[in-house]
PDB file of C-alpha atoms in Angstrom:
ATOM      1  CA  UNK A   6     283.827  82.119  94.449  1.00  0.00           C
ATOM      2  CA  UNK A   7     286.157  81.926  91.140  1.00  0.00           C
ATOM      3  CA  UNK A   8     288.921  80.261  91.532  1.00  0.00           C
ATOM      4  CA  UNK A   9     291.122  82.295  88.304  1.00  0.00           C
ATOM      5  CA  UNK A  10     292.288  85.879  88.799  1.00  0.00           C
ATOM      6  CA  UNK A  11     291.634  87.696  85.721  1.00  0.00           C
ATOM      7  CA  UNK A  12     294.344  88.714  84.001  1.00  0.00           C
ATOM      8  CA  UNK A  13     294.519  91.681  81.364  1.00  0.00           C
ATOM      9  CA  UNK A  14     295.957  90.655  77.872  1.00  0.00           C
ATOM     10  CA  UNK A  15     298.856  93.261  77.856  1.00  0.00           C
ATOM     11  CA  UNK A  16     300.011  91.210  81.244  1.00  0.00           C
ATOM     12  CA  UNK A  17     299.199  87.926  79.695  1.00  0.00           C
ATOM     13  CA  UNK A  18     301.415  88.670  77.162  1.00  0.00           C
ATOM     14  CA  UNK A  19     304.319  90.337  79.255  1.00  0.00           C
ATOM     15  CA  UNK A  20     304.068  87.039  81.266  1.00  0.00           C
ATOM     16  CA  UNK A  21     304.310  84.837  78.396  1.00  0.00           C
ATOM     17  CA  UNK A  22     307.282  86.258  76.837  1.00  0.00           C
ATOM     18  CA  UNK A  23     309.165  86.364  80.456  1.00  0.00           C
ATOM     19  CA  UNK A  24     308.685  82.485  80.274  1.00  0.00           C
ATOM     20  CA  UNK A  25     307.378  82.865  83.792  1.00  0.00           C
ATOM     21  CA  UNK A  26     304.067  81.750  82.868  1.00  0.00           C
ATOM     22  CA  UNK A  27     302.045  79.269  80.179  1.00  0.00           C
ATOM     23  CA  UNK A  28     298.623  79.678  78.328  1.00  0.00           C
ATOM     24  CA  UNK A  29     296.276  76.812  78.668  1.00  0.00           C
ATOM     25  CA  UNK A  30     293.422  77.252  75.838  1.00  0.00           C
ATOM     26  CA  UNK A  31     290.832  75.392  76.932  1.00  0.00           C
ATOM     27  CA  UNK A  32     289.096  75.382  73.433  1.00  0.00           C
ATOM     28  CA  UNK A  33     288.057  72.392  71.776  1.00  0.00           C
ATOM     29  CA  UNK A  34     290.522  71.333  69.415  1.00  0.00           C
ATOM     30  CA  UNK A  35     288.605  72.366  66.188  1.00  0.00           C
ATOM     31  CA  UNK A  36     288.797  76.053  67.606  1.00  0.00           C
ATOM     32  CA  UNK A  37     291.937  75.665  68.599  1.00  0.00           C
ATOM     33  CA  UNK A  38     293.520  74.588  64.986  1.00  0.00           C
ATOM     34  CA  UNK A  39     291.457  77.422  63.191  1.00  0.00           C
ATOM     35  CA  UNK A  40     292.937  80.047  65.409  1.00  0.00           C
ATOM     36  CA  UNK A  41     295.286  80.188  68.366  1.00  0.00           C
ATOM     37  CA  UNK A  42     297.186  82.566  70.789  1.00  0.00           C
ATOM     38  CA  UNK A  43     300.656  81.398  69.693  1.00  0.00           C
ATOM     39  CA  UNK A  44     302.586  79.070  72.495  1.00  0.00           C
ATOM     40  CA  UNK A  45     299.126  78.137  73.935  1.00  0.00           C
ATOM     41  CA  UNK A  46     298.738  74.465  75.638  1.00  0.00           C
ATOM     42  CA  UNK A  47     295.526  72.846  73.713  1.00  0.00           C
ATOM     43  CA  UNK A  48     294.076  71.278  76.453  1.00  0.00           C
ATOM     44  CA  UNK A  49     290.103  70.954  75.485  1.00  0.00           C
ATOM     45  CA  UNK A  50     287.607  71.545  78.334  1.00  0.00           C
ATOM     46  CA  UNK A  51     285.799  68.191  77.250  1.00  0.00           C
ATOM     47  CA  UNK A  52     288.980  65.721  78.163  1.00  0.00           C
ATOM     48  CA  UNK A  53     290.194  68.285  80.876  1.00  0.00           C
ATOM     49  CA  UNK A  54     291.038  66.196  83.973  1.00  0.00           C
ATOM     50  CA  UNK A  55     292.849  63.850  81.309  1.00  0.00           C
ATOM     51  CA  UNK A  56     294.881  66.150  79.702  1.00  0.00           C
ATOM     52  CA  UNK A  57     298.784  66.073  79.922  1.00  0.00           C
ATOM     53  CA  UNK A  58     299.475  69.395  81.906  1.00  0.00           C
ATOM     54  CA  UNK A  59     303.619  68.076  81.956  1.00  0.00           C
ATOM     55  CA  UNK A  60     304.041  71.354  80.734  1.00  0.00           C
ATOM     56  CA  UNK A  61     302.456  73.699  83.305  1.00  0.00           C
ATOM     57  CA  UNK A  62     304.858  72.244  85.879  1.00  0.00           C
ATOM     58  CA  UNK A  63     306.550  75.208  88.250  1.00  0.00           C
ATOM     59  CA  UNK A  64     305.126  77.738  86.220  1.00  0.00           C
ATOM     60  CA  UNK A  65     302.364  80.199  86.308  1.00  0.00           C
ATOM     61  CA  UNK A  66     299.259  79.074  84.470  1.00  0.00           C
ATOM     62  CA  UNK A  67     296.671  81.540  82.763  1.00  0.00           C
ATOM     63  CA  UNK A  68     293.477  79.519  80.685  1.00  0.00           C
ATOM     64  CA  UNK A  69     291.714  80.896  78.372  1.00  0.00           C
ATOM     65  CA  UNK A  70     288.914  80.006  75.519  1.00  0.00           C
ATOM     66  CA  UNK A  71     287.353  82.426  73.107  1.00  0.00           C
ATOM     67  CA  UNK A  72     285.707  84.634  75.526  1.00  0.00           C
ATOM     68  CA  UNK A  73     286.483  84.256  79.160  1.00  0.00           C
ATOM     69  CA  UNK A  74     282.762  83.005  79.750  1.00  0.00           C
ATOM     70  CA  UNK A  75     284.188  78.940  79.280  1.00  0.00           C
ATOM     71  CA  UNK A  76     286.815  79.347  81.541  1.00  0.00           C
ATOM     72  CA  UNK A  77     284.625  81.275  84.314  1.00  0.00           C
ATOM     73  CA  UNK A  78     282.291  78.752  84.016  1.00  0.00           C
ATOM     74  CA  UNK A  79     284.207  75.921  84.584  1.00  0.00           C
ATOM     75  CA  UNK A  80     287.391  78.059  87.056  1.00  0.00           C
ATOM     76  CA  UNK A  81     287.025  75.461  90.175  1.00  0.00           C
ATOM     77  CA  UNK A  82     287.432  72.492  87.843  1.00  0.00           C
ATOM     78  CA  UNK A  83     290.435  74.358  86.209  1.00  0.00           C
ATOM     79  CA  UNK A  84     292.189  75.429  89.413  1.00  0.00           C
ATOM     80  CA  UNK A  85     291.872  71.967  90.880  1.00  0.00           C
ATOM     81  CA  UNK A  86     294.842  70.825  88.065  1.00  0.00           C
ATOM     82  CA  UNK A  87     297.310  73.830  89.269  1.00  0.00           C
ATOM     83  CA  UNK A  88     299.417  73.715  92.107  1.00  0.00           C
ATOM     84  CA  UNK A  89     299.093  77.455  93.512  1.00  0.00           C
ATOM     85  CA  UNK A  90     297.435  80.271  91.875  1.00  0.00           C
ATOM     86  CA  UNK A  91     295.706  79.980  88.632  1.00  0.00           C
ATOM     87  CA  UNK A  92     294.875  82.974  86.262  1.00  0.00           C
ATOM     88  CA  UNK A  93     292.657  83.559  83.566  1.00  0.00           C
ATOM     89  CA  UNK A  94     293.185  85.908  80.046  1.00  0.00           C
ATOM     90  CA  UNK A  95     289.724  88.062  80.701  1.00  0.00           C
ATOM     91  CA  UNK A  96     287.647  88.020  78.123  1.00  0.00           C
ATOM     92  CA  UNK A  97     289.688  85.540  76.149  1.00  0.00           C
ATOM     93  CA  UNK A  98     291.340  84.785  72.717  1.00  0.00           C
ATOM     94  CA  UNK A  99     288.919  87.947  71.201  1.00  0.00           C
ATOM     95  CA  UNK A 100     289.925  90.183  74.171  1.00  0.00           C
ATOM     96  CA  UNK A 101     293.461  89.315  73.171  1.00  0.00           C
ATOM     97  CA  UNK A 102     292.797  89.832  69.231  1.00  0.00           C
ATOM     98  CA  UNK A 103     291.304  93.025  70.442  1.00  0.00           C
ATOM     99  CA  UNK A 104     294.228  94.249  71.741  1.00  0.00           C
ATOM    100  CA  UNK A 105     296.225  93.927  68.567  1.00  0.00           C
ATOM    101  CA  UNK A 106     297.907  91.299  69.799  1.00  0.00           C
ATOM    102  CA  UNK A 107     299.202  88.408  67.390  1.00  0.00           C
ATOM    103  CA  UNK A 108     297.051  85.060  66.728  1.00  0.00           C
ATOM    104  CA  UNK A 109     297.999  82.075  64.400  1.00  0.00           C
ATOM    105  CA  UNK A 110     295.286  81.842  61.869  1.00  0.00           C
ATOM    106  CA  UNK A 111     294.672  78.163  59.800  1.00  0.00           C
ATOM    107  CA  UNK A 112     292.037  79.727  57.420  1.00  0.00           C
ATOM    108  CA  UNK A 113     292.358  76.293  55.717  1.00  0.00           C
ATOM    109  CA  UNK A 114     290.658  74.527  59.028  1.00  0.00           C
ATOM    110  CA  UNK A 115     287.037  74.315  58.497  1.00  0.00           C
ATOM    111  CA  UNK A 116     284.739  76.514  60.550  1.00  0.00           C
ATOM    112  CA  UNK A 117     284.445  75.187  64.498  1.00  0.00           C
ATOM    113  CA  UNK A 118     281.949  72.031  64.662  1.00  0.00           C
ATOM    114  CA  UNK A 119     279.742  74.402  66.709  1.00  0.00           C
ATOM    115  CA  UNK A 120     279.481  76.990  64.163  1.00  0.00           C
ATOM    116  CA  UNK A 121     278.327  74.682  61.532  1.00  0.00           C
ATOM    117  CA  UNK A 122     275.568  73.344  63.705  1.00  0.00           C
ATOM    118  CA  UNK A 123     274.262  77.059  64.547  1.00  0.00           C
ATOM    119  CA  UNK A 124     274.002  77.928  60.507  1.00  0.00           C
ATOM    120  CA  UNK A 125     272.997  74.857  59.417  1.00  0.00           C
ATOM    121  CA  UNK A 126     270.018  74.258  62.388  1.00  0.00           C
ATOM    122  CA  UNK A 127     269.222  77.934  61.748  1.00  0.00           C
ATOM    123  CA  UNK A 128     269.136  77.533  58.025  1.00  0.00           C
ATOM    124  CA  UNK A 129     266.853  74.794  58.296  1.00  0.00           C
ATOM    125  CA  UNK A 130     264.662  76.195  61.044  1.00  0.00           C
ATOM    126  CA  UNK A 131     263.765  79.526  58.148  1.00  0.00           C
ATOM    127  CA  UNK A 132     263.913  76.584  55.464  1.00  0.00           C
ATOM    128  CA  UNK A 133     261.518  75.210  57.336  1.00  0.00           C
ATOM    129  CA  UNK A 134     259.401  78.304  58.221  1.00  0.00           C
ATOM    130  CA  UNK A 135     259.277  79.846  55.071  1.00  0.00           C
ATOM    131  CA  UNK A 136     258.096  76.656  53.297  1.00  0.00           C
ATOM    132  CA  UNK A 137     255.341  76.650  55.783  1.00  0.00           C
ATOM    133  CA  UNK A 138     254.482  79.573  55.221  1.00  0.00           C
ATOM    134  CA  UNK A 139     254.262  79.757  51.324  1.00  0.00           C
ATOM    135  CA  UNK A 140     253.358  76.072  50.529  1.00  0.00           C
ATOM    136  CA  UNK A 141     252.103  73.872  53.272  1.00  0.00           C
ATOM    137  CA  UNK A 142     252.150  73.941  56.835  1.00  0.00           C
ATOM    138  CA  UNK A 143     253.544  70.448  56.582  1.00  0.00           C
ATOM    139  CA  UNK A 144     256.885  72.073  56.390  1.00  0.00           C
ATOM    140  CA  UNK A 145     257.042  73.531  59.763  1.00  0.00           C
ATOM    141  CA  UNK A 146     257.749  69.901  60.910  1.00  0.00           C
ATOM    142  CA  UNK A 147     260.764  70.562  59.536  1.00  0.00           C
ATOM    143  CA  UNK A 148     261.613  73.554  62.063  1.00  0.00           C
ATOM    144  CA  UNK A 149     260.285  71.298  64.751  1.00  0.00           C
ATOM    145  CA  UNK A 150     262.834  68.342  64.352  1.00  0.00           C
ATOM    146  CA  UNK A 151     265.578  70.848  64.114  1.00  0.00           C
ATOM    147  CA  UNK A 152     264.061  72.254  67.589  1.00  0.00           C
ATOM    148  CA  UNK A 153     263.797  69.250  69.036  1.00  0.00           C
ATOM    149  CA  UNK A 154     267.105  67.940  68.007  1.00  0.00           C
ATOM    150  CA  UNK A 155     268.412  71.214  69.232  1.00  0.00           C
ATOM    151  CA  UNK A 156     266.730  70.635  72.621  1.00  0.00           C
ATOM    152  CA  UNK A 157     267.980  67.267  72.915  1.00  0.00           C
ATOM    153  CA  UNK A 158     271.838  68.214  72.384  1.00  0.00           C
ATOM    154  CA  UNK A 159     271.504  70.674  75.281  1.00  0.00           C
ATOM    155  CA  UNK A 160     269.781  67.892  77.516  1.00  0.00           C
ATOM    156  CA  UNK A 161     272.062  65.405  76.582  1.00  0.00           C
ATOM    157  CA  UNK A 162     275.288  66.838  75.363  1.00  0.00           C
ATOM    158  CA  UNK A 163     274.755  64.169  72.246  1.00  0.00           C
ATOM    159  CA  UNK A 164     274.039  66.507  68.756  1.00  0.00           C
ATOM    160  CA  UNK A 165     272.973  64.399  66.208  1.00  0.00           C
ATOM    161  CA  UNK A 166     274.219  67.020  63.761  1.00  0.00           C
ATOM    162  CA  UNK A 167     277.649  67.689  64.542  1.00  0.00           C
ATOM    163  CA  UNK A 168     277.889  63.897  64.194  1.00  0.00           C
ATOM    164  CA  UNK A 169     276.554  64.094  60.465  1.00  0.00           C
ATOM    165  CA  UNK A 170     278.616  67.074  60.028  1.00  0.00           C
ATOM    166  CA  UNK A 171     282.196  65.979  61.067  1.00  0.00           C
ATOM    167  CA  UNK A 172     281.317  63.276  58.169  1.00  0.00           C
ATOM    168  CA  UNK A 173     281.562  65.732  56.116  1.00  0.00           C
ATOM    169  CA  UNK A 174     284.729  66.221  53.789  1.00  0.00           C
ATOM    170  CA  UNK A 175     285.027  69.482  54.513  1.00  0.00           C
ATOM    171  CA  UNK A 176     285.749  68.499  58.016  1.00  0.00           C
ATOM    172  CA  UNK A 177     288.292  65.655  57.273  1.00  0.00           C
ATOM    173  CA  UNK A 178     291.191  66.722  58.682  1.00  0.00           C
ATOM    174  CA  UNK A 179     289.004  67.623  61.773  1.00  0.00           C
ATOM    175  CA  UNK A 180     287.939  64.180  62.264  1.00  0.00           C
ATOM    176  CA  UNK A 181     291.762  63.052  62.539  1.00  0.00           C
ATOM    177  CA  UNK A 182     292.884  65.588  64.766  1.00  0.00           C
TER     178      UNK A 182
END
C-alpha cells in the first residue's frame, strides 16, 4: 500500500504558493544544491528519521526527489514523520521541470556524487574492454575491479569511488556542505 497520494505538479505548485502546504526534497544534498524546486525542505533520504521537519508542522507535506521512484520507494518510511496525510509531487523535480515550472539552478555545483561514479565506472569498464581487446587481455581485469567494486557498493551501500571522488577538488564545496 503507498502511503503518499500523488500529487500533479500544477497542484503542487498551487499548494505551495497558498502557503497551505511545504515541499520536502528528499534528494541527497549534492542534488539538491545543483538544482532545486525553489522553497523546498532539503531533507536527504539517507539522514531521514533525523532530519529537522520543525518546518512541516500544521501544514500539508508533499516529498519529492528527482523522479517520484525515491519517494515511492521509501512512502511508509516518509509518512511515518507526518502527522495526517502525506503527498507526493508524481514523477518528481523532472515532472515539475517538465511542466515549465521554475527550478533554481547552481551550475557552479559539481555534477551529483552519483553521476560521477556512473561515468567514471563506465569509462573505465570500455577503458578496460577496449584495452583488452586491442593489446592484452590483461586489461579486462580492469573492467572486472570496476564490476566488482560496483557489485560491492550495491551489497553494501559503501562505494569505494564516490569516496575517492568527493576528494576531488572539483567536489570541494560538496564535501563541506
Amino acid at each position: 500500500m503507498n502511503a503518499l497520494n500523488p500529487l500533479q505538479p500544477k497542484d503542487v505548485q498551487t499548494r505551495l504558493s497558498s502557503g497551505q502546504a511545504v515541499l520536502v526534497d528528499v534528494r541527497e544534498a549534492d542534488e539538491y544544491a545543483r538544482v532545486h524546486i525553489a522553497g523546498a525542505v532539503s531533507a536527504p533520504l539517507s539522514s531521514f528519521e533525523t532530519a529537522d521537519l520543525s518546518a512541516i508542522a500544521g501544514k500539508q507535506v508533499i516529498f519529492t526527489c528527482r523522479s517520484g521512484n525515491r519517494t515511492r520507494t521509501a512512502a511508509d518510511r516518509l509518512a511515518a514523520r507526518v502527522a495526517g496525510t502525506a503527498h507526493v509531487l508524481d514523477g518528481g523535480v523532472e515532472a515539475w521541470k517538465a511542466e515549465g515550472l521554475q527550478v533554481r539552478v547552481d551550475a557552479k555545483q559539481p555534477l551529483e556524487l552519483m553521476r560521477q561514479v556512473q561515468m567514471v565506472a563506465g569509462g573505465l569498464i570500455l577503458l578496460g574492454a577496449a584495452l583488452g581487446t586491442v593489446i592484452h587481455p590483461g586489461f579486462w581485469g580492469i573492467s572486472a575491479f570496476v564490476g566488482a567494486g560496483l557489485f560491492v557498493a550495491g551489497a553494501t551501500g559503501f562505494c569505494g569511488m564516490a569516496n575517492i571522488l568527493i576528494l576531488m577538488p572539483w567536489n570541494r564545496a560538496m564535501k563541506k556542505a
